[in-house]
């Protein structure tokens, strides 16, 4: 069974600092890894999807990397803003439909 | 913007009552998922449908939960009878059947069973 871990559980940074969020998984036989953002009381918004054949994906200030051999993915958020405050979850897909989610990292960006 | 629509957004009910949650997947998506989110367990898969057929409901308590897709535009999750331990946020998600595609989530139904 795939185990997905996100450390740290919470992170607080001053505005402008770069954010580094970590995700590790035990089974490297994945189709892809997806990063989501969740605001309080809201659903999950997909941020980036990295296929197993890719090393990274970028969207604006967000960059996600994937190292399947070591079972790790990292989400980088450049020049953080208060609006980036949210919980970020990673999820790996190990078969044609099942996603295994991490518990998330709650980010607070201080103005 | 296409999105997954869930109703109701919030539901407060008493133990023993029936609860029905509804989901309208994104038009054209042929897979639908029901997830439950709690602080203790995180996100758990309850049920999975492809082309309206239930393919995996192993995450659901069978004695009280049921999930259906009466048509391609509606998925339902029922709890009967509800219990306080069912209090959670229930999310519906939809996508295409390819494992290489993104999954899109609704805003969830916050359920409180008193």
XYZ file of C-alpha atoms in Angstrom:
225
model
C 0.000 0.000 0.000
C 1.321 3.418 -0.970
C 2.239 5.647 1.986
C 2.577 9.367 1.297
C 4.215 11.648 3.857
C 4.452 15.413 3.945
C 6.866 17.116 6.273
C 6.591 19.586 7.887
C 2.913 19.573 8.850
C 2.975 23.359 9.162
C 5.198 26.177 7.971
C 5.213 29.923 8.647
C 7.325 32.300 6.560
C 7.560 36.063 6.000
C 6.240 37.436 2.746
C 8.759 37.271 -0.079
C 10.535 34.166 1.132
C 10.638 31.106 -1.122
C 8.640 28.093 0.036
C 9.836 24.497 -0.189
C 7.260 21.772 0.480
C 8.242 18.128 0.626
C 6.364 14.972 -0.278
C 7.695 11.426 -0.015
C 6.114 8.157 -1.144
C 7.000 4.522 -0.569
C 6.066 2.913 -3.900
C 7.974 4.380 -6.821
C 5.750 2.631 -9.409
C 3.529 5.634 -9.909
C 1.685 6.993 -12.931
C 1.985 10.577 -11.734
C 2.028 12.891 -8.757
C -0.379 15.761 -8.296
C -0.107 18.798 -6.034
C -3.280 20.378 -4.680
C -4.101 23.500 -2.731
C -6.899 23.540 -0.155
C -8.237 26.728 1.408
C -10.167 26.492 4.702
C -13.688 25.189 4.101
C -13.046 24.701 0.415
C -12.315 21.889 -1.986
C -9.014 20.888 -3.498
C -7.628 22.889 -6.395
C -5.179 21.116 -8.667
C -1.911 23.046 -8.992
C 0.484 20.834 -10.915
C 0.545 17.290 -12.275
C 3.872 15.603 -12.954
C 3.853 12.426 -15.043
C 6.182 9.617 -13.980
C 8.350 10.251 -17.059
C 8.860 13.924 -16.169
C 11.303 15.513 -13.759
C 9.473 18.784 -13.182
C 6.516 20.979 -14.032
C 6.221 24.752 -13.774
C 3.307 27.140 -13.586
C 4.022 30.771 -12.825
C 5.706 30.990 -9.418
C 5.173 27.277 -8.803
C 7.638 24.567 -9.690
C 7.264 20.907 -8.783
C 10.003 18.321 -9.132
C 9.785 14.542 -9.081
C 12.475 11.999 -8.235
C 10.837 8.596 -8.552
C 13.905 6.608 -7.612
C 14.124 8.272 -4.213
C 10.343 8.528 -3.806
C 10.269 12.290 -3.449
C 8.553 15.327 -4.886
C 9.118 18.955 -3.963
C 6.884 21.946 -4.551
C 8.669 25.289 -4.747
C 6.730 28.540 -4.475
C 8.825 31.568 -5.337
C 8.451 34.940 -3.643
C 5.613 33.884 -1.354
C 2.602 36.155 -0.787
C -0.059 36.188 1.935
C -2.484 34.801 -0.658
C -0.380 31.637 -0.796
C -1.498 30.766 2.743
C -3.324 27.438 2.468
C -2.842 23.722 2.947
C -0.906 21.976 0.196
C -1.448 18.287 -0.433
C 0.385 15.900 -2.683
C -1.161 12.738 -4.105
C 0.412 9.878 -6.025
C -1.423 7.662 -8.478
C -0.269 4.034 -8.402
C -2.970 2.417 -10.467
C -5.424 3.591 -13.052
C -7.639 5.368 -10.572
C -6.455 5.380 -6.958
C -4.832 8.487 -5.475
C -2.914 8.225 -2.219
C -2.876 11.541 -0.393
C -0.439 12.999 2.073
C -1.781 14.733 5.187
C -0.763 18.121 3.828
C 1.458 21.035 4.828
C -0.328 24.110 6.169
C 1.451 27.249 5.033
C 1.118 30.690 6.593
C 2.744 33.619 4.824
C 3.092 36.603 7.162
C 2.676 40.085 5.695
C -14.899 27.518 -15.931
C -16.090 23.926 -15.775
C -16.340 22.654 -12.238
C -17.671 19.866 -10.085
C -20.813 20.964 -8.241
C -21.797 19.494 -4.893
C -24.961 20.027 -2.880
C -25.653 20.756 -0.118
C -22.552 22.649 1.034
C -23.466 22.092 4.671
C -25.731 19.580 6.369
C -26.571 19.247 10.053
C -28.707 16.279 10.991
C -29.549 14.079 13.916
C -28.290 10.578 14.433
C -30.439 8.031 12.646
C -31.569 10.349 9.873
C -30.948 9.711 6.178
C -28.467 11.973 4.438
C -28.177 12.367 0.667
C -25.315 14.233 -0.970
C -25.312 15.080 -4.656
C -22.614 15.720 -7.189
C -22.654 17.002 -10.754
C -19.391 16.022 -12.445
C -17.761 18.101 -15.149
C -19.454 17.514 -18.504
C -17.503 14.952 -20.488
C -15.781 13.377 -17.511
C -16.461 9.657 -17.259
C -15.008 8.922 -13.823
C -16.458 10.019 -10.489
C -14.947 9.605 -7.044
C -16.317 10.097 -3.539
C -13.778 10.985 -0.840
C -14.203 11.664 2.863
C -11.880 14.018 4.720
C -11.378 14.039 8.486
C -8.642 15.448 10.671
C -7.710 11.987 11.900
C -7.766 10.018 8.649
C -7.151 12.666 6.009
C -8.654 11.920 2.596
C -10.117 8.448 2.145
C -11.567 7.028 -1.049
C -15.120 5.817 -0.515
C -16.273 4.954 -4.039
C -15.179 5.068 -7.662
C -17.333 5.025 -10.795
C -16.299 4.715 -14.407
C -18.892 5.260 -17.128
C -21.522 5.233 -14.336
C -20.562 1.726 -13.202
C -19.335 1.301 -9.612
C -15.867 -0.244 -9.790
C -14.630 0.208 -6.256
C -16.647 0.826 -3.127
C -14.314 -0.983 -0.762
C -13.819 2.178 1.302
C -17.499 2.493 2.175
C -19.217 1.030 5.234
C -21.595 -1.196 3.282
C -24.274 -1.451 5.923
C -25.115 2.247 5.906
C -23.535 3.897 2.869
C -24.598 3.621 -0.741
C -23.422 5.388 -3.876
C -25.116 5.571 -7.260
C -24.955 7.327 -10.603
C -28.501 7.506 -11.952
C -27.181 9.288 -15.028
C -23.967 10.815 -16.341
C -24.727 14.206 -14.785
C -25.557 13.068 -11.255
C -23.814 11.038 -8.588
C -25.314 10.496 -5.137
C -23.940 9.333 -1.808
C -26.455 8.225 0.823
C -25.994 7.461 4.479
C -28.830 5.658 6.240
C -28.900 5.708 9.206
C -26.339 8.420 9.916
C -24.101 8.306 12.998
C -21.985 10.971 14.735
C -18.802 9.267 13.465
C -19.925 10.071 9.898
C -19.305 13.765 10.578
C -16.727 14.828 7.991
C -16.337 16.685 4.718
C -17.399 14.617 1.732
C -15.835 15.466 -1.603
C -16.826 14.445 -5.075
C -14.203 14.507 -7.814
C -14.375 13.819 -11.528
C -11.923 13.197 -14.321
C -11.211 11.306 -17.493
C -10.475 7.605 -17.281
C -6.842 7.975 -18.328
C -4.554 7.689 -15.290
C -2.453 10.492 -16.783
C -5.136 13.112 -16.377
C -5.865 15.499 -13.491
C -8.627 14.975 -10.994
C -10.990 17.877 -10.271
C -12.675 18.265 -6.893
C -15.926 19.867 -5.824
C -16.184 22.203 -2.824
C -17.442 19.430 -0.578
C -20.373 18.806 1.757
C -19.643 19.521 5.403
C -21.716 16.964 7.317
C -22.401 17.194 11.046
C -24.353 14.372 12.667
C -25.521 15.246 16.190
